[in-house]
CSV table of C-alpha atoms in Angstrom, one decimal:
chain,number,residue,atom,x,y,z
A,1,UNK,CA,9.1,47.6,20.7
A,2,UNK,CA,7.3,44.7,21.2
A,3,UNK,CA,4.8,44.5,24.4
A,4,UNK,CA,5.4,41.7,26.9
A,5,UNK,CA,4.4,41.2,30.5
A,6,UNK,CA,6.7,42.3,32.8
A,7,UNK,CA,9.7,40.1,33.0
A,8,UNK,CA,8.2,37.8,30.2
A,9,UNK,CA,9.4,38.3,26.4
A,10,UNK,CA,8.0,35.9,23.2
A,11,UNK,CA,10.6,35.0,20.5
A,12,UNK,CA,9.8,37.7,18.3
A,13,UNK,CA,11.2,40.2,21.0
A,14,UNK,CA,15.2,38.6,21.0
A,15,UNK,CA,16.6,41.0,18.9
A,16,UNK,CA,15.5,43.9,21.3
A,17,UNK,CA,17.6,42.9,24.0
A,18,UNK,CA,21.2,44.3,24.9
A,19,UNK,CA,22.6,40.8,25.8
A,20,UNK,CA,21.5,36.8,25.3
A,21,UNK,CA,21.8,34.8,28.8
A,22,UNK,CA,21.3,30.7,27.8
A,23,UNK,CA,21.5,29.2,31.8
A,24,UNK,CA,21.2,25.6,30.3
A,25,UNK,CA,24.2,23.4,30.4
A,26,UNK,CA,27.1,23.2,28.6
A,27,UNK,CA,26.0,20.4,27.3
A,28,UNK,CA,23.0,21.7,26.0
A,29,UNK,CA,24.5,25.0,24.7
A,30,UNK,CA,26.7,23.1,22.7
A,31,UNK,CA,24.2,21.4,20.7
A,32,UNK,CA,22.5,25.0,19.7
A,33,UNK,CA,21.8,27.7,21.3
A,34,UNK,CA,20.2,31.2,20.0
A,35,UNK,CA,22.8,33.0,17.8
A,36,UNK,CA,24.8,35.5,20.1
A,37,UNK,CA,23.8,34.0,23.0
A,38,UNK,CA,26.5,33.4,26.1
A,39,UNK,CA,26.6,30.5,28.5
A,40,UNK,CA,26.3,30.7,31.8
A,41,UNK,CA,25.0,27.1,33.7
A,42,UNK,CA,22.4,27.4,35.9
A,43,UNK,CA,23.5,24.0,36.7
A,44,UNK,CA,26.7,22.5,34.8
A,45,UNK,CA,26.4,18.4,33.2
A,46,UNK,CA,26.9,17.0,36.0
A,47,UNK,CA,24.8,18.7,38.7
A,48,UNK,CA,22.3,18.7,36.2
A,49,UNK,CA,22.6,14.9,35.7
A,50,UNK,CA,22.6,14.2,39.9
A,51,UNK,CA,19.8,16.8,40.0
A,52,UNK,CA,17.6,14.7,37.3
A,53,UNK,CA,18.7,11.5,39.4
A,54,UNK,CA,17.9,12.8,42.3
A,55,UNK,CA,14.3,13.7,41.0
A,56,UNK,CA,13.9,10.2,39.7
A,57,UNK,CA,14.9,8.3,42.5
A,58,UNK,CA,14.5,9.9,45.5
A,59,UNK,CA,12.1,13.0,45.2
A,60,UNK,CA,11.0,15.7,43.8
A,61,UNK,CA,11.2,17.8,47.0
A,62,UNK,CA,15.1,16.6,47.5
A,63,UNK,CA,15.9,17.5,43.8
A,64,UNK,CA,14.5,20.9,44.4
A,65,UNK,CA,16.2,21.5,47.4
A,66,UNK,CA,20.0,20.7,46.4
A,67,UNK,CA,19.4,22.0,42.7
A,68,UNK,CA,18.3,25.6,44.4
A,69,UNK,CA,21.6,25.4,46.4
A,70,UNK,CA,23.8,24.7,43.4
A,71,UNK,CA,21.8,27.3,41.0
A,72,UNK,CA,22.4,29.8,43.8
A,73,UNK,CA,25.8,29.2,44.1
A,74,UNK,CA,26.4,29.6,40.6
A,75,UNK,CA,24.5,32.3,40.2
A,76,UNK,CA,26.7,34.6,42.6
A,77,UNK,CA,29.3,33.2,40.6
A,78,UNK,CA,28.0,34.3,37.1
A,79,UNK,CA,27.1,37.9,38.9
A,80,UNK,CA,30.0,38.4,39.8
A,81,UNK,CA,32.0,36.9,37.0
A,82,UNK,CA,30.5,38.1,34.4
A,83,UNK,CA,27.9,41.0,35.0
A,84,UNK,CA,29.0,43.9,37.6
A,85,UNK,CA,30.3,45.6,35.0
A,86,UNK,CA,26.6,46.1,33.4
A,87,UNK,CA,24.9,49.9,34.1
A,88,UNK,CA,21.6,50.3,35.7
A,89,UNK,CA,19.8,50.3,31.5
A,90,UNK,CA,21.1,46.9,30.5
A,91,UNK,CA,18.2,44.7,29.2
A,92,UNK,CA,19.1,41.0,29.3
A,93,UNK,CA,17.1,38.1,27.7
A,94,UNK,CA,17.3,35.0,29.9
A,95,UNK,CA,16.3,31.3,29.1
A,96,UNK,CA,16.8,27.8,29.7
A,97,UNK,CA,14.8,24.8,28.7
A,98,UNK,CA,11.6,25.5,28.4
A,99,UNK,CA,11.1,29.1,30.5
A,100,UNK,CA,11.1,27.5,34.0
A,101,UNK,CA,13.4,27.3,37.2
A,102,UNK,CA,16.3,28.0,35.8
A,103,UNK,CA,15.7,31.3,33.9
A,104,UNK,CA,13.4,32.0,36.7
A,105,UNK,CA,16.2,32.3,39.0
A,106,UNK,CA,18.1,34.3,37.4
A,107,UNK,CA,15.4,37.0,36.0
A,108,UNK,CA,14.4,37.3,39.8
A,109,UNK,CA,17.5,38.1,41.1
A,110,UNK,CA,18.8,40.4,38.2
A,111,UNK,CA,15.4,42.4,38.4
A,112,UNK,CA,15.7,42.5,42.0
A,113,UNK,CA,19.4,44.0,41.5
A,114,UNK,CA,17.2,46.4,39.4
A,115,UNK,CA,17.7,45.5,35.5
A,116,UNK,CA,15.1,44.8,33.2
A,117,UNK,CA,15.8,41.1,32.9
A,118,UNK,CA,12.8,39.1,31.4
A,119,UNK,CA,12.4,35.5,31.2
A,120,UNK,CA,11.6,34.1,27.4
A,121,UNK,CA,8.7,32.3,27.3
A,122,UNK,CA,9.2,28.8,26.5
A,123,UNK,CA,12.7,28.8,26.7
A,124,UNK,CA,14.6,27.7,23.9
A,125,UNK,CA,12.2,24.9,23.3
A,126,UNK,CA,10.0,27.7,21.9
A,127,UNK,CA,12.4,29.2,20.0
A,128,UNK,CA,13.5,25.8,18.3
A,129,UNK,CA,9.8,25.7,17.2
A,130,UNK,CA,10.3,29.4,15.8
A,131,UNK,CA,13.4,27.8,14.1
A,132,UNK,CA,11.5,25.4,12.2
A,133,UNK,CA,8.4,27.6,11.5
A,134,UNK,CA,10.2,30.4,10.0
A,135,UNK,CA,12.3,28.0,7.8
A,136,UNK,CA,8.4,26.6,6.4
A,137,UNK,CA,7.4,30.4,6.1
A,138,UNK,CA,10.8,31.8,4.6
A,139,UNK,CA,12.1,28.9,2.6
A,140,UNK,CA,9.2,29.5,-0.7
A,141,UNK,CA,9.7,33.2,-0.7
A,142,UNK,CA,13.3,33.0,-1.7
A,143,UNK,CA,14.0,33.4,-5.5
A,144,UNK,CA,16.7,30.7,-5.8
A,145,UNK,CA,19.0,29.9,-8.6
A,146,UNK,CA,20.5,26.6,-8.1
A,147,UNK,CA,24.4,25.9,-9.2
A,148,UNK,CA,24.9,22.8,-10.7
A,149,UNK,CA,27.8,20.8,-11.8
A,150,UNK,CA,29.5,17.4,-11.2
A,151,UNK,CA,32.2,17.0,-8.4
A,152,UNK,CA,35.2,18.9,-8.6
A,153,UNK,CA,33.5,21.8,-11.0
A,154,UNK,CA,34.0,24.4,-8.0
A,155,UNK,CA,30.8,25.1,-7.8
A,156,UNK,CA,31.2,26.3,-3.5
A,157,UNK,CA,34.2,28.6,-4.7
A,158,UNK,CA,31.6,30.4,-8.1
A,159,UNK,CA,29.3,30.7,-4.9
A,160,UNK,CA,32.1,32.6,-2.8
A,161,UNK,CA,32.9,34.5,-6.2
A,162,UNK,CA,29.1,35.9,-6.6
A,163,UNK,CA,28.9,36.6,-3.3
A,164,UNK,CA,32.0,39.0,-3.3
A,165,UNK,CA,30.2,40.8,-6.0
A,166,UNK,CA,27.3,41.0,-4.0
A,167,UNK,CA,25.4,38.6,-5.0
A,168,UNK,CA,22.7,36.8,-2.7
A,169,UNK,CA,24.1,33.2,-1.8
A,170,UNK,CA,23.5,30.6,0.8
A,171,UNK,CA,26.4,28.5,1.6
A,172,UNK,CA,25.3,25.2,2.6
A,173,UNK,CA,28.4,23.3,2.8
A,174,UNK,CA,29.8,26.2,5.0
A,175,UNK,CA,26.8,26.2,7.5
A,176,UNK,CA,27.1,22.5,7.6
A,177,UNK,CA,30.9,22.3,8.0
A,178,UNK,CA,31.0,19.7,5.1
A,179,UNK,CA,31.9,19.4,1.4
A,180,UNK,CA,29.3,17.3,1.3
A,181,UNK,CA,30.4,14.2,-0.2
A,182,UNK,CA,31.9,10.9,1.0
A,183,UNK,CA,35.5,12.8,1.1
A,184,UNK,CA,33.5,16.1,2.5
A,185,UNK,CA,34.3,15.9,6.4
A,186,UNK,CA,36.7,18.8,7.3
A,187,UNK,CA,39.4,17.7,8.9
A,188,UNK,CA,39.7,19.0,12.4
A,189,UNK,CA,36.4,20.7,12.3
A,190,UNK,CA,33.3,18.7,13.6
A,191,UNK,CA,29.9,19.4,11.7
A,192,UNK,CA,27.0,21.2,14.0
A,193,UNK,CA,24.3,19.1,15.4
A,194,UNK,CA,21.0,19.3,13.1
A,195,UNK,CA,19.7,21.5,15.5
A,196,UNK,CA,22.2,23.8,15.4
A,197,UNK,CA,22.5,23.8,11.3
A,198,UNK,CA,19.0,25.0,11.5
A,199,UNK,CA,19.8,27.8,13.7
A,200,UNK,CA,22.9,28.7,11.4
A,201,UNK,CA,21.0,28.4,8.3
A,202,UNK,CA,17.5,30.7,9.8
A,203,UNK,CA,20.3,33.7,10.7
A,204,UNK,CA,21.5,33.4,7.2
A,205,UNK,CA,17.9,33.1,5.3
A,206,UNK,CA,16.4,36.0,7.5
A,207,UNK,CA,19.4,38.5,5.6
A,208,UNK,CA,18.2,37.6,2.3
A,209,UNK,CA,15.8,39.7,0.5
A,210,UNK,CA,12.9,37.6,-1.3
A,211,UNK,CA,12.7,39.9,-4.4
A,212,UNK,CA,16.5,39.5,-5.3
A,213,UNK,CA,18.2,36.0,-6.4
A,214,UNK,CA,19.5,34.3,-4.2
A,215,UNK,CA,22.3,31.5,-5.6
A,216,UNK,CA,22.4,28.0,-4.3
A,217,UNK,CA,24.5,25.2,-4.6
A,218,UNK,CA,22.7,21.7,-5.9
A,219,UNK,CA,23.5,19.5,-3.0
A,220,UNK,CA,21.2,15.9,-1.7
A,221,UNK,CA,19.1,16.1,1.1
A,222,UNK,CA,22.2,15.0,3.5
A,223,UNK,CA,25.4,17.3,3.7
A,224,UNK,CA,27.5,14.9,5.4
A,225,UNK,CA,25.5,14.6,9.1
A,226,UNK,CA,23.0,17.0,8.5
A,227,UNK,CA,20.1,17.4,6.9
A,228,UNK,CA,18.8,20.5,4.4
A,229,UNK,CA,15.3,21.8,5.9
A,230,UNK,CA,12.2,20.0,3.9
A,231,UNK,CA,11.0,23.2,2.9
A,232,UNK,CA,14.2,24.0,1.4
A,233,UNK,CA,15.6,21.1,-0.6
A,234,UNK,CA,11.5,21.2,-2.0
A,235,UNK,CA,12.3,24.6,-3.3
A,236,UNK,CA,15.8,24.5,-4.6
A,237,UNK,CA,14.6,21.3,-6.4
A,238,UNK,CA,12.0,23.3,-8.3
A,239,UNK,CA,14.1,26.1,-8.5
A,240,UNK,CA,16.1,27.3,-11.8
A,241,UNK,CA,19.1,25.9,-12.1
A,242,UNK,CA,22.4,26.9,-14.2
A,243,UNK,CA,25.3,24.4,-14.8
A,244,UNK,CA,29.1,24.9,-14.9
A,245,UNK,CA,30.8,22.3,-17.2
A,246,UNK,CA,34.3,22.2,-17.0
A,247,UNK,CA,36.7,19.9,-18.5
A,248,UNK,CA,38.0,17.0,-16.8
A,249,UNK,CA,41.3,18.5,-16.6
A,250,UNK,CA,40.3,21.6,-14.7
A,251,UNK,CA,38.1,19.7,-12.4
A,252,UNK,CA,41.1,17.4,-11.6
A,253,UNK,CA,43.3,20.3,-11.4
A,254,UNK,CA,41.0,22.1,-9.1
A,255,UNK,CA,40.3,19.0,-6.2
A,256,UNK,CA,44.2,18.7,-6.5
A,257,UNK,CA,43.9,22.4,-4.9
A,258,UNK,CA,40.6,22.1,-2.5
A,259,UNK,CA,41.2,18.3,-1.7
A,260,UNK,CA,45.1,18.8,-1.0
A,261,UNK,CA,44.8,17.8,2.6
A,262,UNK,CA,43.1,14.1,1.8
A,263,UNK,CA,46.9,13.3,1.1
A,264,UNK,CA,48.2,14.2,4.5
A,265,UNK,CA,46.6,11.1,6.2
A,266,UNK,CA,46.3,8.2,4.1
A,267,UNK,CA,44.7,6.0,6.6
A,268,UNK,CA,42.1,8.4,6.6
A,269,UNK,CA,41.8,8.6,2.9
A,270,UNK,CA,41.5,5.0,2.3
A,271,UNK,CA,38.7,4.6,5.3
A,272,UNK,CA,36.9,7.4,3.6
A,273,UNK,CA,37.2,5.0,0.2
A,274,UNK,CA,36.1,1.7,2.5
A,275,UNK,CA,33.2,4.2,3.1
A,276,UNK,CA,32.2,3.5,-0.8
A,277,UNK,CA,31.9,-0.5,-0.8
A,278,UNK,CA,28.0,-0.2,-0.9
A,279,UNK,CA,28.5,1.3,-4.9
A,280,UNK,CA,32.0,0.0,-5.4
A,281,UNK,CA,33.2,-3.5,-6.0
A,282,UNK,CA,36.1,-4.5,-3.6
A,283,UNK,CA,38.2,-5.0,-6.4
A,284,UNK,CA,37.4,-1.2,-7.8
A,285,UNK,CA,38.3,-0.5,-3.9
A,286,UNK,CA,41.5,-2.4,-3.9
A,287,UNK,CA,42.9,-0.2,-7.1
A,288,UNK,CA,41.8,3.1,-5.0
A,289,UNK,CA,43.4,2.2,-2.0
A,290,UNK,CA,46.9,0.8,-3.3
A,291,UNK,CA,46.7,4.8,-5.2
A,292,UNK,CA,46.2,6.8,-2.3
A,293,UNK,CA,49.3,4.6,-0.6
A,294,UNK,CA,51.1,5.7,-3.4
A,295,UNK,CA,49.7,9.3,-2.5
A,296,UNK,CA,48.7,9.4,-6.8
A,297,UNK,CA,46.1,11.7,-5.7
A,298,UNK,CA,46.0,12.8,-9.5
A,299,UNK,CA,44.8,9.3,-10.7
A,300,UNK,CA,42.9,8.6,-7.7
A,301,UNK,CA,40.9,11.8,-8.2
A,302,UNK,CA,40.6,10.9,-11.8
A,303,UNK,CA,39.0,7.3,-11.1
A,304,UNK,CA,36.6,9.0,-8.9
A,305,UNK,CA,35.3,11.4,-11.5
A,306,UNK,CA,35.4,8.9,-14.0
A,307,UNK,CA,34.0,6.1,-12.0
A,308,UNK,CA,32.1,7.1,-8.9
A,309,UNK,CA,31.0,10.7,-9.2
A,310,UNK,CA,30.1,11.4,-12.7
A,311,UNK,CA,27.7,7.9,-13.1
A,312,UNK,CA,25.5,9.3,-9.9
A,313,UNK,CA,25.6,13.0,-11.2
A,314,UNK,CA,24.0,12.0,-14.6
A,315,UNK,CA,21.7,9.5,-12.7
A,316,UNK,CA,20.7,12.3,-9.6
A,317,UNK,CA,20.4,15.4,-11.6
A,318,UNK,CA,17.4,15.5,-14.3
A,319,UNK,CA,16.2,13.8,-11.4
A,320,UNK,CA,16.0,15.7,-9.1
A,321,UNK,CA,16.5,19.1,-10.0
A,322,UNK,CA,13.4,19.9,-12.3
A,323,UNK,CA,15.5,23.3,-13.6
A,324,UNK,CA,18.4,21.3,-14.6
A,325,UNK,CA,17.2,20.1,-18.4
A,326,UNK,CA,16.8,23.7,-19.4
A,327,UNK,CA,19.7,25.1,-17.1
A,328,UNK,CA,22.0,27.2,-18.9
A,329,UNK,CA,25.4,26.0,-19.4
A,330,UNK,CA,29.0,27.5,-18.7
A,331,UNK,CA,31.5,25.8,-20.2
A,332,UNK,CA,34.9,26.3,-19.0
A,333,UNK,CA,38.3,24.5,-19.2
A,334,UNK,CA,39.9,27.3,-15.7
A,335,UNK,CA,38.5,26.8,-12.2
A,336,UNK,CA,41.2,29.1,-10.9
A,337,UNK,CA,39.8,32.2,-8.7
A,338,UNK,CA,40.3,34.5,-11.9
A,339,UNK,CA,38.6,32.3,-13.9
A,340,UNK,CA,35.8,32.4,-11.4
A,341,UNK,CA,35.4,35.7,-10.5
A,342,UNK,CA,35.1,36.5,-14.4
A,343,UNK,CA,32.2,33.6,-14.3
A,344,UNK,CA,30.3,35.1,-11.8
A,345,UNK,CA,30.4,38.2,-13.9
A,346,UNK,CA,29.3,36.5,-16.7
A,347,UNK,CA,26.6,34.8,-14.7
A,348,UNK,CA,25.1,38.2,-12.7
A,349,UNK,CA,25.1,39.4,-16.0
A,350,UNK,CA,22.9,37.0,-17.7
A,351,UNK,CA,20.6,36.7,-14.3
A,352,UNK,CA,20.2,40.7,-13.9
């Protein structure tokens, strides 16, 4: 167990705890939190915001003052809500912020109840930093094998086929809640805030083991909103790389499956095509457009291979994948799940 000062635990120590309290705001739970943490608001948006206007134009001292009545209030509520159920041995982790006032409150009053409560030091502000260090420390140690292919060569589903055969893999696109191109946004599903990718993506990277290969799918540095780690899009770029090839007729065949839904919305479609007009003439535009009003997915997803994704996939990779000239390559004319699964056979295979 790691040693702390009484009612004070360092980052290192989370995993020791029985339960994760995060007594920021909604607000700022939403955009990330520590991984199996629960919210419970010190202060909720907007008592926080009259609390920080308060502060600023009034005083200090008045800030103080109402913001101990609300976080009081709240906390009785939270006891008594949420924690009377807990025995005399439960071991909550507390933070807020930056390990003040907030946490504060609540560590005093649950160790005065008579748990072990501790504070974290430095609140989650610390623990982002821990975030990003660990991503700089972990990132190089991984042994990564980079998938590569052009658009529509199911190179996410291979990764969810070596990963039921227990494979190591890192789902990027599923972290980030993006397919990550132009027509990647999930519909219905908003993409995490950077912050909160980086979380997602630590709790995945700390279950890998380094002396194992771990598979990766080539993706640019920006999966839709996000943003891959530096230290990570530096090593899968230098990493080995293998390539799927498949015919244009089971690539087409296989976004007609995985991209069924851009057809349910054609508005949507064709604002996801405006979205193009910085590489596409308006003309080139036009012809996509009038096809997804005529819901032609088929020949619409066929002009984008032919005239939108496969130019910048010849142009990106040997650039900047430095594995990808001597990749090998896996030809294939099925992207169904059999024809998968006996891929990722082939390839953990070849790799062992």
């Amino acid at each position: 167990m790691t040693q702390h000062r009484q009612g004070q635990a360092g980052v290192t120590a989370i995993d020791e705890f029985d339960e994760i309290i995060d007594v920021r705001s909604p607000a700022e739970f939403a955009e990330d939190h520590i991984p199996g943490a629960i919210n419970c608001p010190a202060l909720d948006n907007a008592q926080r915001e009259r609390i920080g206007t308060i502060y600023k134009q009034v005083s200090p001292f008045e800030a103080r003052k109402l913001g101990a009545a609300m976080v009081a209030h709240n906390l009785a509520d939270a006891l008594t809500s949420n924690f009377l159920d807990r025995p005399r041995t439960w071991r909550p982790l507390i933070y807020c912020w930056r390990g003040g006032q907030r946490s504060g409150s609540f560590v005093t009053w649950f160790r005065l109840i008579g748990w072990d409560a501790c504070q974290l030091e430095g609140g989650y502000k610390r623990y982002r930093q821990h975030v990003v260090d660990e991503l700089v420390r972990l990132s190089p140690q991984l042994d990564l094998r980079v998938i590569c292919g052009a658009t529509g060569s199911a190179k996410t589903r291979l990764l969810e086929a070596l990963a039921a055969r227990g494979a190591q893999t890192i789902d990027l696109e599923a972290l980030a809640a993006h397919k990550g191109s132009v027509l990647g946004a999930r519909p219905g599903i908003a993409q995490p805030s950077q912050k909160q990718f980086e979380t997602r993506l630590l709790a995945a990277v700390r279950k890998l083991d380094p002396a194992r290969p771990t598979f990766v799918e080539a993706e640019s540095r920006k999966i839709g909103l996000v943003q891959i780690p530096e230290p990570l899009i530096a090593h899968m770029r230098a990493a080995p790389c293998l390539a799927i090839e498949a015919t244009r007729e089971a690539r087409i065949a296989f976004l007609l499956r995985d991209y069924a839904y851009l057809g349910d919305d054609v508005e949507a479609l064709k604002d996801k095509i405006g979205a193009m007009k910085a590489v596409q003439s308006n003309e080139t535009l036009a012809q996509w457009k009038a096809l997804a009003d005529a819901r032609d997915l088929t020949s619409l997803f066929g002009e984008f291979i032919d005239r939108h994704y496969d130019p910048l996939y010849q142009r990106s990779q040997n650039r900047n994948f430095a594995g990808f000239a001597d990749a090998p390559r896996y030809v294939t004319e099925d992207l169904s799940p059999l024809a998968l699964d006996a891929l990722a056979r082939q390839i953990l295979l070849e790799t062992a």
